[in-house]
XYZ file of C-alpha atoms in Angstrom:
619
model
C 21.026 9.953 49.696
C 19.010 6.814 48.990
C 18.660 4.671 52.187
C 19.014 0.857 51.677
C 15.564 -0.763 52.090
C 15.404 -3.582 54.495
C 13.657 -5.893 52.095
C 16.568 -5.483 49.650
C 19.201 -6.726 52.070
C 17.319 -10.116 52.389
C 15.967 -10.381 48.714
C 18.042 -11.911 45.873
C 18.332 -10.212 42.542
C 15.895 -12.842 40.961
C 13.233 -12.069 43.544
C 13.573 -8.403 43.063
C 13.377 -9.022 39.332
C 10.021 -11.019 39.760
C 8.614 -8.303 41.875
C 9.822 -5.488 39.473
C 8.043 -7.368 36.634
C 4.772 -7.377 38.521
C 5.247 -3.878 39.494
C 5.631 -2.726 35.870
C 2.568 -4.851 34.787
C 0.651 -3.182 37.356
C 2.071 0.165 36.459
C 1.222 -0.444 32.702
C -2.424 -1.228 33.579
C -2.900 1.864 35.665
C -1.214 4.036 33.203
C -3.289 2.664 30.421
C -6.498 3.286 32.518
C -5.419 6.805 33.401
C -4.641 7.548 29.674
C -7.808 6.136 28.469
C -9.875 7.979 31.064
C -8.002 11.230 30.341
C -8.695 10.796 26.440
C -12.274 10.137 27.083
C -12.758 12.921 29.522
C -10.820 15.378 27.341
C -12.788 14.441 24.291
C -16.086 14.839 26.058
C -15.075 18.143 27.542
C -13.848 19.378 24.127
C -17.188 18.165 22.492
C -19.359 19.770 25.314
C -17.325 23.100 25.248
C -17.480 23.258 21.355
C -21.279 22.454 21.246
C -21.852 25.216 23.676
C -19.952 27.786 21.635
C -21.549 26.816 18.489
C -24.920 27.033 20.261
C -24.133 30.503 21.447
C -23.025 31.627 17.964
C -25.927 29.711 16.473
C -28.454 31.691 18.541
C -27.086 34.948 17.570
C -27.249 34.132 13.964
C -30.803 32.632 14.421
C -32.055 35.820 16.072
C -30.481 37.894 13.243
C -32.489 35.658 10.794
C -35.628 36.073 12.626
C -35.112 39.866 12.692
C -34.754 39.922 9.086
C -37.832 37.627 8.505
C -40.036 39.971 10.697
C -38.798 43.107 8.954
C -39.842 41.374 5.684
C -43.257 40.581 7.327
C -44.118 43.884 8.961
C -44.288 46.046 5.878
C -46.732 43.867 3.880
C -48.937 43.530 6.922
C -49.788 47.306 7.082
C -51.000 47.360 3.482
C -54.318 45.266 3.975
C -55.117 47.273 7.168
C -54.803 50.609 5.204
C -56.606 49.395 2.084
C -59.629 47.858 4.041
C -60.259 51.571 5.040
C -59.692 53.109 1.707
C -62.763 54.679 0.081
C -61.753 53.637 -3.511
C -61.499 49.963 -2.389
C -65.080 50.211 -0.756
C -66.448 52.081 -3.881
C -65.145 49.302 -6.144
C -66.522 46.544 -4.126
C -69.857 48.210 -3.681
C -70.333 49.631 -7.096
C -69.039 46.570 -8.996
C -68.576 48.363 -12.297
C -65.631 48.432 -14.714
C -64.887 52.070 -14.108
C -64.383 51.777 -10.425
C -62.392 48.434 -10.985
C -60.064 50.097 -13.342
C -59.323 52.990 -10.999
C -58.463 50.349 -8.341
C -56.264 48.426 -10.518
C -54.219 51.356 -11.238
C -54.136 52.369 -7.567
C -53.002 48.850 -6.641
C -50.375 48.729 -9.271
C -48.915 52.016 -8.139
C -48.855 50.807 -4.448
C -47.178 47.480 -4.904
C -44.143 48.994 -6.934
C -43.208 51.050 -3.666
C -43.521 48.138 -1.202
C -41.884 44.812 -0.664
C -45.365 43.144 -1.660
C -45.228 40.762 -4.396
C -48.848 41.367 -5.455
C -51.898 43.193 -4.094
C -55.516 42.271 -4.959
C -59.197 42.887 -3.978
C -61.710 39.994 -3.741
C -65.461 40.426 -3.643
C -67.752 38.972 -1.128
C -68.483 36.202 -3.757
C -64.804 35.172 -3.676
C -63.940 36.442 -7.185
C -61.061 38.989 -7.589
C -62.272 42.374 -8.826
C -58.947 44.314 -8.941
C -55.026 43.301 -8.833
C -51.770 44.984 -9.092
C -50.817 42.511 -11.925
C -53.989 43.326 -14.002
C -51.843 43.962 -17.129
C -49.964 40.699 -16.856
C -50.911 37.293 -18.357
C -51.082 35.889 -14.860
C -53.556 38.579 -13.726
C -55.506 37.524 -10.625
C -58.709 39.525 -11.841
C -61.686 37.332 -12.231
C -60.172 34.238 -10.314
C -62.236 32.408 -7.783
C -60.558 32.423 -4.296
C -63.613 31.088 -2.247
C -61.449 27.739 -1.624
C -58.437 29.571 -0.137
C -58.352 29.831 3.850
C -57.085 33.225 3.722
C -60.471 34.434 2.060
C -62.645 32.450 4.368
C -60.732 33.205 7.378
C -60.762 36.943 6.710
C -64.480 36.793 5.929
C -65.232 35.215 9.326
C -62.537 36.647 11.682
C -61.524 39.848 9.830
C -58.007 39.059 9.214
C -55.798 36.011 8.036
C -52.516 34.912 7.242
C -51.871 31.846 5.039
C -48.744 30.440 3.293
C -49.465 28.727 0.065
C -48.317 27.988 -3.630
C -49.973 30.433 -5.825
C -52.629 28.518 -7.918
C -51.953 30.907 -10.936
C -48.356 32.219 -10.400
C -47.147 28.790 -8.969
C -44.802 30.927 -6.689
C -44.966 30.290 -2.932
C -45.641 33.171 -0.616
C -47.479 34.484 2.533
C -51.139 35.745 1.840
C -52.116 38.401 4.419
C -55.887 39.378 4.010
C -58.217 41.705 5.795
C -61.994 42.091 5.505
C -63.601 45.235 4.109
C -66.755 46.178 6.059
C -68.279 44.711 9.103
C -68.911 41.051 9.895
C -72.742 41.534 9.298
C -72.150 42.848 5.852
C -68.883 42.319 4.496
C -68.005 43.977 1.114
C -64.947 41.615 0.350
C -61.302 41.018 1.294
C -58.000 42.840 0.621
C -55.023 40.398 -0.045
C -51.350 41.174 -0.086
C -48.953 38.384 -1.147
C -45.308 38.523 0.205
C -42.610 36.480 -1.243
C -39.277 35.580 0.331
C -36.790 35.097 -2.704
C -34.385 37.853 -1.478
C -34.356 36.559 2.150
C -33.764 32.892 0.987
C -30.876 34.109 -1.208
C -29.413 36.124 1.690
C -29.605 32.922 3.963
C -28.168 30.707 1.215
C -25.038 32.964 1.098
C -24.294 31.956 4.609
C -23.680 28.278 3.642
C -25.524 27.177 6.682
C -29.006 25.496 6.028
C -31.939 27.311 7.627
C -35.686 26.737 7.227
C -38.994 27.977 8.501
C -41.871 25.406 9.144
C -45.497 25.894 9.992
C -47.641 24.510 12.502
C -47.983 21.158 10.628
C -44.165 20.818 10.264
C -44.228 21.845 6.478
C -41.114 23.806 5.340
C -42.245 27.195 3.976
C -39.029 29.392 3.629
C -35.691 27.706 3.317
C -31.990 28.495 2.262
C -31.961 25.077 0.481
C -34.546 25.209 -2.459
C -34.800 21.442 -2.550
C -36.217 21.284 0.992
C -39.158 23.566 0.407
C -42.532 21.755 1.195
C -40.890 18.982 2.805
C -41.885 18.116 6.364
C -39.945 18.048 9.678
C -41.691 14.783 10.526
C -43.940 12.387 8.529
C -47.488 13.756 8.344
C -50.534 11.768 9.763
C -53.273 10.585 7.386
C -55.829 13.180 8.122
C -53.578 16.121 8.086
C -52.089 15.194 4.899
C -55.554 14.685 3.418
C -56.579 18.207 4.582
C -53.523 19.855 2.987
C -54.125 17.956 -0.159
C -57.763 19.094 -0.348
C -56.857 22.725 0.264
C -54.121 22.605 -2.592
C -52.023 24.823 -0.337
C -48.961 23.462 -1.546
C -50.018 22.262 -4.877
C -48.679 18.792 -5.964
C -45.502 18.749 -3.681
C -44.847 15.342 -2.253
C -44.487 16.562 1.349
C -41.769 14.038 1.970
C -39.804 14.151 5.315
C -36.558 16.225 5.480
C -33.282 14.228 4.987
C -32.430 14.829 8.675
C -31.960 11.796 10.826
C -30.644 10.664 14.181
C -31.703 13.619 16.307
C -30.121 13.865 19.822
C -31.595 16.399 21.963
C -29.042 18.459 24.146
C -31.672 20.954 25.424
C -35.455 21.848 24.369
C -33.906 23.993 21.528
C -30.573 22.385 20.736
C -29.933 18.979 19.226
C -27.400 17.070 17.153
C -28.697 15.816 13.812
C -27.283 14.263 10.662
C -28.529 15.884 7.560
C -27.828 15.249 3.715
C -27.491 18.521 1.791
C -27.780 18.827 -2.020
C -24.524 17.690 -3.575
C -23.085 16.591 -0.135
C -23.031 13.572 2.008
C -24.158 12.639 5.407
C -22.814 15.152 7.899
C -23.316 16.132 11.601
C -24.942 19.359 12.423
C -25.997 21.358 15.444
C -29.762 22.332 14.987
C -31.222 25.373 16.850
C -35.127 25.600 17.028
C -36.537 29.055 17.700
C -40.203 30.257 17.414
C -40.888 33.285 14.921
C -42.721 35.832 17.020
C -46.100 36.986 15.759
C -46.472 33.763 13.681
C -47.085 30.191 14.421
C -43.983 29.327 12.651
C -40.513 28.125 13.912
C -36.895 28.603 12.501
C -34.508 25.840 12.403
C -31.063 26.755 11.917
C -28.213 24.036 11.103
C -24.534 24.766 11.937
C -21.846 22.255 10.642
C -20.608 20.532 13.812
C -18.580 17.486 12.798
C -15.374 19.151 11.839
C -15.354 21.846 14.814
C -16.390 19.287 17.363
C -13.623 16.728 16.123
C -11.132 19.618 15.958
C -12.066 20.684 19.572
C -12.028 17.034 20.931
C -8.587 16.363 19.216
C -7.099 19.476 20.690
C -8.385 18.625 24.112
C -7.042 15.133 23.834
C -3.700 16.304 22.943
C -3.682 18.809 25.734
C -4.568 15.995 28.137
C -1.771 13.798 26.666
C 0.543 16.653 27.020
C -0.220 16.696 30.729
C -0.597 12.806 31.460
C 2.243 11.604 29.578
C 5.009 13.661 31.400
C 3.417 12.780 34.782
C 3.201 9.116 33.745
C 6.767 9.351 32.637
C 7.949 10.901 35.868
C 5.993 8.174 37.852
C 7.794 5.545 35.584
C 11.183 7.044 36.304
C 10.735 7.119 39.983
C 9.594 3.515 40.110
C 12.459 2.714 37.836
C 15.001 4.524 40.144
C 13.521 2.871 43.196
C 14.031 -0.588 41.622
C 17.360 0.092 40.295
C 18.564 1.189 43.847
C 17.101 -2.027 45.329
C 18.585 -4.317 42.438
C 22.084 -2.521 43.001
C 22.119 -3.083 46.598
C 21.192 -6.888 46.265
C 23.741 -7.274 43.536
C 26.456 -5.765 45.405
C 25.658 -8.004 48.418
C 25.662 -11.122 46.214
C 28.915 -10.033 44.471
C 30.776 -9.679 47.622
C 29.688 -13.321 48.534
C 30.594 -14.860 45.094
C 33.668 -12.664 44.298
C 36.474 -15.020 45.605
C 34.894 -18.163 44.374
C 34.275 -16.779 40.779
C 37.925 -15.394 40.729
C 39.307 -18.936 41.411
C 36.947 -20.547 38.966
C 37.711 -18.016 36.315
C 41.433 -18.562 36.562
C 41.063 -22.278 36.345
C 38.670 -21.939 33.516
C 41.099 -19.526 31.649
C 44.084 -21.980 32.118
C 41.994 -24.734 30.693
C 40.859 -22.535 27.892
C 44.548 -21.849 27.003
C 45.415 -25.408 26.948
C 42.536 -26.260 24.800
C 43.375 -23.369 22.355
C 47.018 -24.584 21.989
C 45.729 -28.084 21.332
C 43.295 -26.875 18.758
C 45.858 -24.805 16.979
C 48.064 -27.746 16.748
C 45.078 -29.955 15.615
C 44.179 -27.283 12.876
C 47.724 -27.198 11.654
C 47.904 -30.950 11.395
C 44.526 -31.127 9.818
C 45.249 -28.284 7.136
C 48.466 -30.365 6.051
C 46.564 -33.560 5.899
C 43.889 -31.881 3.899
C 46.370 -30.479 1.377
C 47.685 -34.140 1.045
C 44.337 -35.610 0.507
C 43.434 -32.947 -1.973
C 46.484 -33.673 -3.968
C 45.825 -37.377 -3.801
C 42.160 -36.816 -4.842
C 43.512 -34.940 -8.016
C 46.115 -37.459 -8.530
C 43.340 -40.387 -8.151
C 40.956 -38.511 -10.611
C 43.941 -38.079 -13.091
C 44.873 -41.915 -12.780
C 41.103 -42.872 -13.114
C 41.080 -40.889 -16.436
C 44.414 -42.592 -17.314
C 42.920 -46.001 -16.771
C 39.897 -45.230 -18.973
C 42.047 -44.086 -21.647
C 44.709 -46.810 -21.318
C 43.034 -49.366 -23.572
C 42.452 -46.975 -26.359
C 46.142 -45.772 -26.047
C 47.290 -49.459 -26.344
C 45.266 -49.669 -29.461
C 46.888 -46.425 -30.855
C 50.314 -47.765 -30.063
C 49.700 -51.324 -31.399
C 48.741 -49.921 -34.676
C 51.963 -48.022 -35.620
C 54.080 -50.911 -34.037
C 52.423 -53.393 -36.595
C 53.109 -50.933 -39.400
C 56.649 -50.273 -38.282
C 57.162 -54.198 -38.325
C 55.714 -54.405 -41.790
C 58.010 -51.331 -42.928
C 61.093 -53.001 -41.305
C 60.523 -56.254 -43.140
C 59.935 -54.418 -46.518
C 63.136 -52.370 -45.698
C 65.172 -55.562 -45.180
C 63.858 -57.086 -48.553
C 64.634 -53.819 -50.400
C 68.224 -53.837 -48.974
C 68.632 -57.496 -49.798
C 67.856 -56.359 -53.424
C 70.044 -53.508 -53.176
C 67.291 -51.191 -53.567
C 68.182 -48.360 -51.241
C 65.709 -45.614 -52.112
C 62.656 -47.650 -51.270
C 64.455 -48.880 -48.112
C 65.191 -45.225 -47.127
C 61.581 -44.363 -47.553
C 60.517 -47.236 -45.203
C 62.976 -46.274 -42.691
C 61.486 -42.558 -42.920
C 57.958 -44.097 -42.212
C 59.354 -46.071 -39.416
C 60.834 -42.861 -37.766
C 57.607 -40.877 -38.089
C 55.610 -43.771 -36.669
C 58.160 -43.937 -33.619
C 57.733 -40.235 -33.170
C 54.022 -40.725 -33.127
C 54.402 -43.333 -30.496
C 56.712 -41.113 -28.537
C 54.184 -38.286 -28.666
C 51.573 -40.408 -27.262
C 53.658 -41.980 -24.415
C 54.853 -38.585 -23.414
C 51.259 -37.382 -22.996
C 50.392 -40.226 -20.788
C 53.631 -39.831 -18.755
C 53.131 -36.154 -18.250
C 49.424 -36.598 -17.460
C 50.329 -39.338 -14.868
C 52.811 -37.194 -13.140
C 51.891 -36.287 -9.626
C 52.419 -32.868 -8.258
C 50.863 -29.461 -7.672
C 53.005 -26.875 -9.697
C 52.708 -23.027 -9.761
C 50.862 -21.075 -12.427
C 52.874 -20.215 -15.614
C 51.871 -19.077 -19.190
C 50.404 -21.978 -20.984
C 49.279 -21.999 -24.731
C 45.662 -22.715 -24.571
C 45.295 -24.311 -27.865
C 47.968 -27.004 -26.875
C 45.917 -27.710 -23.825
C 42.770 -28.345 -25.701
C 44.532 -30.505 -28.321
C 46.263 -32.413 -25.560
C 42.944 -33.166 -23.781
C 41.387 -34.326 -27.164
C 44.450 -36.524 -27.801
C 44.125 -38.421 -24.597
C 40.313 -38.963 -25.285
C 40.879 -40.000 -28.861
C 41.422 -43.552 -28.411
C 38.566 -44.185 -25.770
C 35.969 -42.268 -27.812
C 37.146 -43.419 -31.278
C 34.361 -42.814 -33.670
C 32.408 -40.585 -31.386
C 34.926 -37.474 -31.479
C 33.050 -36.375 -34.786
C 30.497 -34.816 -32.350
C 33.409 -32.515 -30.933
C 33.716 -29.153 -32.693
C 36.789 -27.107 -31.836
C 37.163 -23.512 -32.216
C 40.756 -23.184 -31.323
C 42.146 -19.910 -30.309
C 45.466 -18.685 -31.978
C 48.663 -20.095 -30.672
C 49.623 -16.588 -29.185
C 46.843 -16.867 -26.750
C 48.067 -17.942 -23.232
C 46.497 -18.291 -19.950
C 48.043 -18.736 -16.454
C 48.009 -22.299 -15.166
C 49.680 -25.769 -15.511
C 49.107 -27.604 -18.929
C 48.760 -31.046 -17.282
C 46.217 -29.745 -14.490
C 44.179 -27.749 -17.240
C 44.188 -30.811 -19.537
C 42.565 -32.745 -16.658
C 39.718 -30.125 -16.223
C 39.053 -30.207 -19.912
C 39.139 -34.079 -20.103
C 36.554 -34.222 -17.227
C 34.227 -31.710 -19.186
C 34.710 -33.398 -22.535
C 34.212 -36.827 -21.118
C 31.038 -35.966 -19.256
C 29.591 -34.215 -22.467
C 30.416 -37.178 -24.803
C 28.971 -39.650 -22.183
C 25.804 -37.679 -21.782
C 25.370 -37.910 -25.627
C 26.060 -41.490 -25.978
C 23.520 -43.173 -28.503
C 22.298 -39.819 -29.866
C 22.407 -39.458 -33.544
C 22.291 -35.635 -33.317
C 25.303 -35.480 -30.718
C 27.096 -32.408 -30.737
C 29.608 -30.794 -28.356
C 30.747 -27.119 -29.079
C 34.124 -26.013 -27.615
C 34.850 -22.244 -28.045
C 37.222 -19.627 -26.613
C 36.606 -15.932 -26.030
C 38.738 -13.221 -24.821
C 37.241 -10.941 -22.305
C 38.323 -7.646 -20.497
C 39.702 -9.505 -17.587
C 40.649 -12.941 -18.950
C 39.909 -15.851 -21.253
C 36.670 -17.835 -21.316
C 36.415 -21.356 -22.274
C 32.749 -22.676 -23.128
C 31.946 -26.368 -23.487
C 28.214 -26.796 -24.436
C 26.430 -29.969 -25.559
C 22.746 -30.591 -26.652
C 22.319 -33.523 -24.232
C 19.236 -34.088 -22.093
C 20.642 -31.580 -19.295
C 21.634 -32.153 -15.645
C 18.626 -33.061 -13.251
C 17.811 -30.140 -11.038
C 18.301 -32.114 -7.850
C 21.977 -32.785 -8.913
C 22.432 -29.326 -10.296
C 21.941 -27.694 -6.983
C 24.981 -29.557 -5.422
C 26.978 -30.195 -8.600
C 30.229 -29.255 -7.044
C 29.678 -31.066 -3.860
C 31.740 -34.119 -3.307
C 30.337 -37.413 -4.198
C 27.281 -35.973 -6.036
C 26.909 -37.867 -9.325
C 24.232 -39.372 -11.576
C 26.616 -42.013 -12.966
C 26.204 -45.560 -11.641
C 29.994 -45.956 -11.317
C 30.974 -42.644 -10.721
C 32.644 -41.193 -7.563
C 31.315 -37.517 -7.913
C 34.783 -35.987 -7.590
C 35.665 -35.016 -11.165
C 33.927 -31.670 -11.086
C 34.927 -30.952 -7.631
C 38.423 -31.422 -8.292
C 38.137 -29.380 -11.591
C 36.635 -26.549 -9.601
C 39.566 -26.595 -7.196
C 42.053 -26.737 -10.057
C 40.528 -23.526 -11.684
C 40.265 -21.734 -8.429
C 44.009 -22.493 -7.627
C 44.935 -20.500 -10.733
C 42.708 -17.356 -9.874
C 39.802 -18.625 -12.200
C 36.275 -19.827 -11.588
C 33.900 -22.365 -13.296
C 30.104 -21.814 -14.011
C 27.405 -24.229 -15.294
C 23.819 -23.716 -16.665
C 21.497 -26.472 -17.740
C 18.116 -27.147 -19.259
C 16.276 -29.627 -21.452
C 18.122 -28.375 -24.482
C 21.490 -29.160 -23.158
C 24.317 -28.086 -20.767
C 26.888 -25.393 -20.757
C 30.185 -25.311 -18.712
C 32.087 -21.955 -18.669
C 35.654 -21.648 -17.546
C 37.179 -18.305 -16.701
C 40.994 -18.055 -16.420
C 43.327 -15.046 -16.168
C 45.135 -14.183 -19.379
C 49.059 -14.560 -19.266
C 50.868 -11.276 -20.028
């Protein structure tokens, strides 16, 4: 079992928390350092291991290539030695007649077909070729002057020579192996064999790994990459370049440096380089450099190293993470467990000290909370009742405000029929005095009709002014629209021509209350007509549409539209653009429509405003 540390008994949870944070910060720093060192070391180890593996494999491949190269060289090297002692060669050089040269041509032609040599030819002491294995071909060497060639002068002086060059007649590169005929005091001429390496280069090319052979001047002679031929391992100095140009050893080759850069030596014969191969991009290679025995040449072999080294480093890093992460996780778990134990002990000690006090305080808090909750519930109920009363009062106030606005016009509407009734009554009295009953009856009928008209107007006003919030019932929608227009008729006399009504059929009914719905439409009609005040092209369109789930009433005008600042809070109390407006009409209209299970929407721009009322249809 865990023992209680002495420090935990005298430390508070806050102190332990601060210590724990410092410990975790230190642990994170150490863990980061360990992980970084492990990743770096693993990557370095993986790279070193892979480089060693690639180098070992490369040495095997390079030795095999050198063996093939030597096999290609050894066979042609024997021919000049044998031919320098051949009697027919000596006779042709000493006699210098056409018959002897013809015999030698045929002999050389037969010899070259059975060897790996490209061409065999014999040069006289004066430097002109007297016989050649290609004497029948257009590019025959017979008669050509070879005094400028080093393989001729070298053989004449030292007895034998080897010289790699570009053929001045065939324009094909190859190794020229020459041997003197006769002794140094009285030389008869030189026997030359040319060896070409086309097949060897093709075999190297199939391996898809660049390889090239360079001479003592660093000029590439044999290569698996044809475009690298006669390029240089390093830039040539001025005198060396001039000497090569004068000898025409490589023709007009530019002798530019190879596209190999950033060498990083790992050992005397191994280095990391970056090379650009034809059709490829800059890539990392492992270069092995090995001398070619029996020649002054060196073989350089490039092994693609970027992908293998990266894969090896990645594998070793993953392996390192696989070891380090569990160890760090175990250390973190042990640290957390130790801190948790300390924190638990300190918390238990503090809890025992505070328990009784907190119980008492909690009991008192609960009692006070219960009292507050009961008071809040009572306040909420009272507020809700007051809110309902205020809402009804606001609706009634809006209705009375509208009633006051139309009162003057209604008075005019009533005064006109009253004056007409009086005139008809006077006329009826006159007709009765004259005993003319028929005209008197007509006047009395007109008086009755005018009285009915006055009664209709006053009933609309009385019903509209009635206070109360009634339940929803089926209401004839066309009667609601006509009632709203009648109440506005007097106030907007002469301007109702702008109002176009597309009344629904009398059978279409919605759920609501006629008076409250008239109040909504009066607000919308009044707002539209006031917005169009003074416009010659004023137009308000009222239409009704039946939808799948109810009835839609559209009220649209061609006014200037509602300002965006007001449109955002259009249904917020006291939000209005009118100088004497209260900003309650649309708020109350929305509440009325919502009470009956509907909704009201608005859209507005520079071309006008459109209000849409959605109401449930009555069954």
